[in-house]
PDB file of C-alpha atoms in Angstrom:
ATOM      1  CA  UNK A 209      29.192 -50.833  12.085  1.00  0.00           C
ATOM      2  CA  UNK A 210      31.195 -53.869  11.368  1.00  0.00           C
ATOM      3  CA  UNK A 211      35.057 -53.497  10.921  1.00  0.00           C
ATOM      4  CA  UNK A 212      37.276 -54.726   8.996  1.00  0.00           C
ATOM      5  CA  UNK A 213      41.074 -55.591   8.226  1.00  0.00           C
ATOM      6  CA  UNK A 214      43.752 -56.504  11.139  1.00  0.00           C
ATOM      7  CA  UNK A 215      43.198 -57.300  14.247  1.00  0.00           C
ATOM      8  CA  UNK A 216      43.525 -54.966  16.765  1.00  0.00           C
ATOM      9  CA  UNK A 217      46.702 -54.538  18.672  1.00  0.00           C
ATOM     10  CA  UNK A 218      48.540 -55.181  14.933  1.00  0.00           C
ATOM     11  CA  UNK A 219      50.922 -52.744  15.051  1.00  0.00           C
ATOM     12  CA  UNK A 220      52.440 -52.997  11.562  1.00  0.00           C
ATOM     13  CA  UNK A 221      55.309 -50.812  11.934  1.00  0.00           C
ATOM     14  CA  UNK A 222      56.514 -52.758  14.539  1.00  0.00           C
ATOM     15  CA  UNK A 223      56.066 -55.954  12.580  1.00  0.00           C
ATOM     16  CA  UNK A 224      58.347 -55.052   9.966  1.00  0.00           C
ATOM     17  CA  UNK A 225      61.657 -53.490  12.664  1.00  0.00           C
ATOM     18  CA  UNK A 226      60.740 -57.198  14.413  1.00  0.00           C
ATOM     19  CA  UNK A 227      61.141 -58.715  10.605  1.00  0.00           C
ATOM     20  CA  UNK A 228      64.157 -56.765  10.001  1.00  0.00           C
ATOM     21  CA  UNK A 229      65.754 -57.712  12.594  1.00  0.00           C
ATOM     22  CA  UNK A 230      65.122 -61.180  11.954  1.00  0.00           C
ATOM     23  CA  UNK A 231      66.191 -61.264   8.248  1.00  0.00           C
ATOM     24  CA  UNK A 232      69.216 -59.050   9.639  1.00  0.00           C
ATOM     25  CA  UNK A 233      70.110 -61.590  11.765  1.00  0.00           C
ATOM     26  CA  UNK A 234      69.527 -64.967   9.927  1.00  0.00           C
ATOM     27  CA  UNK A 235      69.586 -63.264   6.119  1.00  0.00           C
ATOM     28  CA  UNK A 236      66.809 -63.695   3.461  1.00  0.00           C
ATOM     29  CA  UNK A 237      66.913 -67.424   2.202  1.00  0.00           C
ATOM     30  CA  UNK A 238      67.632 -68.929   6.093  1.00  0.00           C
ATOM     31  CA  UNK A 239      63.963 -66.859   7.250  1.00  0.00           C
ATOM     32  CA  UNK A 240      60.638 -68.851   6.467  1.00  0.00           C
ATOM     33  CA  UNK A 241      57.352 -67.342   6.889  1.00  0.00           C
ATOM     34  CA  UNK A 242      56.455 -69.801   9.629  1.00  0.00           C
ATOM     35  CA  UNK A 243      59.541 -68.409  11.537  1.00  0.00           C
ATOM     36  CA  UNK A 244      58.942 -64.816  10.859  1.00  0.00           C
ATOM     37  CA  UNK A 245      55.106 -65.485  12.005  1.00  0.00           C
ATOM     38  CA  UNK A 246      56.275 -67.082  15.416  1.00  0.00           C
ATOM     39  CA  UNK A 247      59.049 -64.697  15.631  1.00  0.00           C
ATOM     40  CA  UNK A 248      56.460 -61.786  15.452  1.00  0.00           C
ATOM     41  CA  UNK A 249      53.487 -63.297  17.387  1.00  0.00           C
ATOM     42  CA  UNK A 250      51.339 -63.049  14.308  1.00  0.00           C
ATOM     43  CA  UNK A 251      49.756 -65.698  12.874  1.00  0.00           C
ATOM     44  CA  UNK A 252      50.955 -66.853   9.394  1.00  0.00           C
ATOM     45  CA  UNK A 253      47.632 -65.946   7.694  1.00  0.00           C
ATOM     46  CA  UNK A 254      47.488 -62.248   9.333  1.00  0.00           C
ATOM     47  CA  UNK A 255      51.214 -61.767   8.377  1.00  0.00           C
ATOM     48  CA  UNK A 256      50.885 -62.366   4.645  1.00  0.00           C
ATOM     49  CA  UNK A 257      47.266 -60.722   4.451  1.00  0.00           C
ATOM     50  CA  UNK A 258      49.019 -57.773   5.799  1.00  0.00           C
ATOM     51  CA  UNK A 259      52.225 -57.797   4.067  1.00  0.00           C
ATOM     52  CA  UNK A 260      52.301 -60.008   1.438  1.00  0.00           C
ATOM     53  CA  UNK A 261      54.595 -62.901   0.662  1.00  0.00           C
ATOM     54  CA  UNK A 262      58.466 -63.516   2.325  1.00  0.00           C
ATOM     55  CA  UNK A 263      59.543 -60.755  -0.349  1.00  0.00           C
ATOM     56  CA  UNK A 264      57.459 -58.456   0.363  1.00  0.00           C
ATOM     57  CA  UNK A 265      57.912 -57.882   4.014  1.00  0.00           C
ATOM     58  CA  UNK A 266      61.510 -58.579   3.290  1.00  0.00           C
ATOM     59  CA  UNK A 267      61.877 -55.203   1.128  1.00  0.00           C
ATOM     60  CA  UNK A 268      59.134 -53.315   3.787  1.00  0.00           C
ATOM     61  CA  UNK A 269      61.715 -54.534   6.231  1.00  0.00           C
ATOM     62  CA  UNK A 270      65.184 -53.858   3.895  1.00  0.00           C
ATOM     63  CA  UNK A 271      63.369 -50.089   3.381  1.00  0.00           C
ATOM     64  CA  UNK A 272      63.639 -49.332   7.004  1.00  0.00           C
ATOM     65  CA  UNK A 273      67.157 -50.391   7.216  1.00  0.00           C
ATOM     66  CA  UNK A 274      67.848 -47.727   4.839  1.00  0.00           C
ATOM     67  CA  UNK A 275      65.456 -45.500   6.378  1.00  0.00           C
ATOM     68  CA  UNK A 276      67.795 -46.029   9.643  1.00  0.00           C
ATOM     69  CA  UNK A 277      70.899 -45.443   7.054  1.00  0.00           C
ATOM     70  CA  UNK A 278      69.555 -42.113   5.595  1.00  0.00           C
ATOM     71  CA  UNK A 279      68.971 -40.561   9.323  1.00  0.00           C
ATOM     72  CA  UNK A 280      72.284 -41.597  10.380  1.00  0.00           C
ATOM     73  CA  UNK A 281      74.104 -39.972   7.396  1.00  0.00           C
ATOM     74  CA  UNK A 282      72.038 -37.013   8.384  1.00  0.00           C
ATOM     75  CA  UNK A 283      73.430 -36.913  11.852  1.00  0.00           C
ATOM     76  CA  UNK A 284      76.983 -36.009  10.455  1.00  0.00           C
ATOM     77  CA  UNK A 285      75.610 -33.019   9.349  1.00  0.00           C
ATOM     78  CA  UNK A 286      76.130 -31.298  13.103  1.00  0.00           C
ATOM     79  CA  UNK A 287      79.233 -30.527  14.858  1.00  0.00           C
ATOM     80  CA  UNK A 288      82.668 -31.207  13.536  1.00  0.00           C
ATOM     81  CA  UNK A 289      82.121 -33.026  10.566  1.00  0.00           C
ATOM     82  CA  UNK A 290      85.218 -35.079  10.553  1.00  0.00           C
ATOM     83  CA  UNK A 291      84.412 -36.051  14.294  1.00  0.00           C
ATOM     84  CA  UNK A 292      81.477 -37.353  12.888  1.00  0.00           C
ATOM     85  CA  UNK A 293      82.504 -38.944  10.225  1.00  0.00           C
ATOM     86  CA  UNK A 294      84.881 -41.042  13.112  1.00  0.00           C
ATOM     87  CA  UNK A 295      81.478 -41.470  14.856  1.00  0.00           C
ATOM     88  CA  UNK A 296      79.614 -43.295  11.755  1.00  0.00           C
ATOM     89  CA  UNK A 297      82.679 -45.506  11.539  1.00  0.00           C
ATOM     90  CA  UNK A 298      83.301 -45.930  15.073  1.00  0.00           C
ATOM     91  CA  UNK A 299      79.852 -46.968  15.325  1.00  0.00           C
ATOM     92  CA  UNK A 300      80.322 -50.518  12.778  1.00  0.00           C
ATOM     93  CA  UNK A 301      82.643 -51.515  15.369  1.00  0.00           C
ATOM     94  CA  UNK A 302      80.567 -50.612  18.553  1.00  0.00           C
ATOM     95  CA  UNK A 303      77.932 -52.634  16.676  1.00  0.00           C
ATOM     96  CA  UNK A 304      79.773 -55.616  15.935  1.00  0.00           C
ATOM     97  CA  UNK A 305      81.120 -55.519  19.733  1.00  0.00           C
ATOM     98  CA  UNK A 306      77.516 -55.789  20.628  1.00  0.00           C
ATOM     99  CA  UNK A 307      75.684 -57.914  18.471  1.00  0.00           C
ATOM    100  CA  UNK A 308      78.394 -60.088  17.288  1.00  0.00           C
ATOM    101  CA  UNK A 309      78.241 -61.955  13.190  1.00  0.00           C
ATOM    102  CA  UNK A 310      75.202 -59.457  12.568  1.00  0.00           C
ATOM    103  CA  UNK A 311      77.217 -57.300  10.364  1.00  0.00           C
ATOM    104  CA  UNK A 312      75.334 -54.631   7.826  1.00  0.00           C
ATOM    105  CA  UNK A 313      72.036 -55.612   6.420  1.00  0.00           C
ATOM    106  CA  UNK A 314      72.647 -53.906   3.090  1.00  0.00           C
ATOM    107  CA  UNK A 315      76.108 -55.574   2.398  1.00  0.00           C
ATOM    108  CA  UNK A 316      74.549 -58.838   3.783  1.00  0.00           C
ATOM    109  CA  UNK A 317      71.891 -58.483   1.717  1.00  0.00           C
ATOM    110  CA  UNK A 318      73.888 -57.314  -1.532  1.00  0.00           C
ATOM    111  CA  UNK A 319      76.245 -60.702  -0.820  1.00  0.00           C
ATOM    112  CA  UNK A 320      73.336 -62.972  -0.752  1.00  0.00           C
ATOM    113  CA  UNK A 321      70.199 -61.362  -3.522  1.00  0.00           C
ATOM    114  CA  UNK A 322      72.298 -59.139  -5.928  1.00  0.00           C
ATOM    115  CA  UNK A 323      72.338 -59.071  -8.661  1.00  0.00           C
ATOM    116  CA  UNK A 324      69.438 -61.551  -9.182  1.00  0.00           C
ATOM    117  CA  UNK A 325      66.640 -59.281  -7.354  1.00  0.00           C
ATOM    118  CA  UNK A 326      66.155 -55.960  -9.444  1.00  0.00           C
ATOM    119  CA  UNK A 327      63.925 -54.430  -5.948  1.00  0.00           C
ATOM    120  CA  UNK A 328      66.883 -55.209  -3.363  1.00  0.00           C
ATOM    121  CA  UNK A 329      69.367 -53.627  -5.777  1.00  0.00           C
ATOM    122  CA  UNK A 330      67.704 -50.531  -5.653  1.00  0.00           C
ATOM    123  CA  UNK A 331      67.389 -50.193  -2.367  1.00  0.00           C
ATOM    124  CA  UNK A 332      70.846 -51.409  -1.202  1.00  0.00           C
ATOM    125  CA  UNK A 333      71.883 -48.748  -3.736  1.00  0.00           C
ATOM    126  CA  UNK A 334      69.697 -46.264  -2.262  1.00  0.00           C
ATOM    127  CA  UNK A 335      71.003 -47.090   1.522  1.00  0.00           C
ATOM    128  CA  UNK A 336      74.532 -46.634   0.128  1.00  0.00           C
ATOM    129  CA  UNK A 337      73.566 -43.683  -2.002  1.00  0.00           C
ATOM    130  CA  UNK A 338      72.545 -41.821   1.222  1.00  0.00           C
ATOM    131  CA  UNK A 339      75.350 -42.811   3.081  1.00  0.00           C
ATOM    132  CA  UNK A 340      77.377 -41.574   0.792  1.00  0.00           C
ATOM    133  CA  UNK A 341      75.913 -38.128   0.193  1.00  0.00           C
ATOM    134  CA  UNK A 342      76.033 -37.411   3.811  1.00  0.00           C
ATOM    135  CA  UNK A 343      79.848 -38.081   4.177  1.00  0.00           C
ATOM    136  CA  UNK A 344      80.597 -36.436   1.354  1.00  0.00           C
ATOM    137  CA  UNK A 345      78.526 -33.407   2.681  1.00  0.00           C
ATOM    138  CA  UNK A 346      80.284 -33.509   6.006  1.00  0.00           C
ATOM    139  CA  UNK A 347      83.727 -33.711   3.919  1.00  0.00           C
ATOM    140  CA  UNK A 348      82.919 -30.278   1.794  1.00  0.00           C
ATOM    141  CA  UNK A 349      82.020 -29.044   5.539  1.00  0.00           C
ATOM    142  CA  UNK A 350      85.690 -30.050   7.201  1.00  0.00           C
ATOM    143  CA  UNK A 351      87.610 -29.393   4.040  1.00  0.00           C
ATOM    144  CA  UNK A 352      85.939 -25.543   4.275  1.00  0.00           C
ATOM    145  CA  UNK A 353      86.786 -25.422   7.844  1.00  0.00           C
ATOM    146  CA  UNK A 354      90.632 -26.754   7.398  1.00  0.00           C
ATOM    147  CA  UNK A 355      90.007 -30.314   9.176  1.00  0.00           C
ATOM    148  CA  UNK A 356      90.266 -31.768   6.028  1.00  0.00           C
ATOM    149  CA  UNK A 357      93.324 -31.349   2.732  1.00  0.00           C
ATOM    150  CA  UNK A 358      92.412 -28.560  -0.039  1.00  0.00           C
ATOM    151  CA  UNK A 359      93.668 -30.874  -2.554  1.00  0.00           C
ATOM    152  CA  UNK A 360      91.445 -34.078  -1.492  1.00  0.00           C
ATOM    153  CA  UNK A 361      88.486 -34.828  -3.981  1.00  0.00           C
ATOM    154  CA  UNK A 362      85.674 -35.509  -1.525  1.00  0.00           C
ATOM    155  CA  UNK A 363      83.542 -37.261  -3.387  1.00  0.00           C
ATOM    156  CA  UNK A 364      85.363 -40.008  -4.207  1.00  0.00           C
ATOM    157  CA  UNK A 365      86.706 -40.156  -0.503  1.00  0.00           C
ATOM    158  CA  UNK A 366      83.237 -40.292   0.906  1.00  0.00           C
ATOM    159  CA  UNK A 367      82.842 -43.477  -1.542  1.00  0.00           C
ATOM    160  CA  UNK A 368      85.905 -44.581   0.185  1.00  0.00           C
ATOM    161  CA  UNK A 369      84.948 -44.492   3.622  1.00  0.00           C
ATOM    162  CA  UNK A 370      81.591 -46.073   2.651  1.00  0.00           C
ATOM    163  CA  UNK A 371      83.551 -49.059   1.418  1.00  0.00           C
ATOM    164  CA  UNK A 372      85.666 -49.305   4.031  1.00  0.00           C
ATOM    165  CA  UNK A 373      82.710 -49.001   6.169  1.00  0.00           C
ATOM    166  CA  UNK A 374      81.208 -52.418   4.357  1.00  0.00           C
ATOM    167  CA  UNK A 375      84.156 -53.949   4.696  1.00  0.00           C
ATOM    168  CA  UNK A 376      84.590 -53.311   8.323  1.00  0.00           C
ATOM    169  CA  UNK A 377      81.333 -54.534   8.755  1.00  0.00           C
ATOM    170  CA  UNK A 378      82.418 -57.993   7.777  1.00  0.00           C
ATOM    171  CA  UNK A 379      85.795 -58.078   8.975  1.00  0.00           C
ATOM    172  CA  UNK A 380      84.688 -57.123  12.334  1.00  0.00           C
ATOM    173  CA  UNK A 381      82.281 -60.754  12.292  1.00  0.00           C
ATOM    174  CA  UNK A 382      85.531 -62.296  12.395  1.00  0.00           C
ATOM    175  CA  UNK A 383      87.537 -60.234  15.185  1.00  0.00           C
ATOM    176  CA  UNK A 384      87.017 -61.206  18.770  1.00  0.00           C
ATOM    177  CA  UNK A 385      87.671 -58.202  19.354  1.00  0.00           C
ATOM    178  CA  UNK A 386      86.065 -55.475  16.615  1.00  0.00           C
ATOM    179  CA  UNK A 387      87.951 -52.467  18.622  1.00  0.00           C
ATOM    180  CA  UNK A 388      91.195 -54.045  17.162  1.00  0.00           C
ATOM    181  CA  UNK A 389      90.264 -52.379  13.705  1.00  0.00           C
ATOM    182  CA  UNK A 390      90.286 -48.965  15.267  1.00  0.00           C
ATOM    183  CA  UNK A 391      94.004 -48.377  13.928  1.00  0.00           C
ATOM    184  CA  UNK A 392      92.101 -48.735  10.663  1.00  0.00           C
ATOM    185  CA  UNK A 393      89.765 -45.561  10.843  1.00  0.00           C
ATOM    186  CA  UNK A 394      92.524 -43.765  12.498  1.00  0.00           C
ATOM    187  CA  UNK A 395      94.628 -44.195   9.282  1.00  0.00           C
ATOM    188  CA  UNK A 396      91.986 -43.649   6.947  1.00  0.00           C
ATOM    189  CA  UNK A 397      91.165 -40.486   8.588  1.00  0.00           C
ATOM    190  CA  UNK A 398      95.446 -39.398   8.897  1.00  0.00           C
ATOM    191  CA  UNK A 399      95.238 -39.436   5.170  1.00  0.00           C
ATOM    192  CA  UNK A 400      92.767 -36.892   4.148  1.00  0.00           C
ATOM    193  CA  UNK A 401      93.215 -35.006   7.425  1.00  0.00           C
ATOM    194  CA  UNK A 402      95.021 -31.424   6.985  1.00  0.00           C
ATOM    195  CA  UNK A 403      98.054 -32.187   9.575  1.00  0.00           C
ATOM    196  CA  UNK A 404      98.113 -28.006  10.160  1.00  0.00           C
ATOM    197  CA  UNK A 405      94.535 -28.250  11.676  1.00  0.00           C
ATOM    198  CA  UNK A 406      94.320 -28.467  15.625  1.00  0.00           C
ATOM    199  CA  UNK A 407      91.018 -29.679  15.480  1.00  0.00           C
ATOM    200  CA  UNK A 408      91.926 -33.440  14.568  1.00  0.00           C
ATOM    201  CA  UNK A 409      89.188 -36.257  14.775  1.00  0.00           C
TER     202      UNK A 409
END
């Protein structure tokens, strides 16, 4: 029986993390197909009989960041939630140390598409949406436990913290040294922390 479709050995999950990282890296408009396709190893004809035009695979690829978003906003669920709240932030500048300029693929993304592309919107919103449901979550979670003030209103801190997460995320592209914005999430996290708690992120 003859078969049809991709070739084998076209893994298209992998594909799209590969494009992500690219269009993370270099940002929508800077990313042709021709680069993508050498980028991948896939020839230009496979890639957009696959996936579609620059677009398309650009919002498969924008999808998993937020995918990647959503699970680590989940991870704050465990432990003490205000230590992991410090981890989520903690983690922009760890980031940033490593791969230096990348900064956050949704805020690089909302800088460069929104409010022109309806689909990106969405799903920047949706990244941000999830990030923001999870701190909040882990707030309600400390603030029950006494690591956090009575009289805070989490849900407007956990938008908060996911703006100062976006901003850190850019900030950090211009710090030599990203750790130097560590007295930041310290003070953010002074403010809404209860000082009679011992267990202090």
């Amino acid at each position: 029986m003859t078969r049809t479709g991709r070739p084998r050995g076209f893994d298209e999950k992998a594909v799209v993390r590969g494009a992500k990282e690219l269009f993370w890296r270099r940002g929508y408009a800077a990313t042709s197909m021709r680069e993508l396709a050498d980028e991948l190893g896939v020839l230009p004809g496979s890639l957009h009989s696959a996936l579609g035009s620059k677009h398309d695979l650009f919002l498969r690829a924008l999808r998993d960041y937020v995918d990647d978003s959503r699970a680590a906003a989940e991870l704050i669920a465990g432990g003490s939630p205000l230590h992991a709240v410090r981890a989520l932030l903690e983690a922009v500048l760890d980031a940033a140390a490593v791969t230096p300029g990348r900064g956050c693929m949704l805020g690089n993304s909302a800088i460069e598409l929104l409010p022109n592309d309806e689909q990106a919107r969405e799903l920047v919103h949706s990244g941000l949406q999830a990030l923001e449901q999870g701190i909040e979550t882990a707030l309600r979670r400390a603030q029950r436990s006494g690591e956090v003030r009575a009289d805070i209103d989490c849900a407007t801190q956990a938008r908060l913290l996911v703006a100062l997460m976006t901003g850190l995320h850019v900030t950090a592209r211009a710090e030599l040294d990203p750790h130097r914005l560590d007295d930041v999430i310290d003070a953010a996290l002074a403010a809404i922390a209860d000082p009679s708690s011992t267990n202090r992120a």
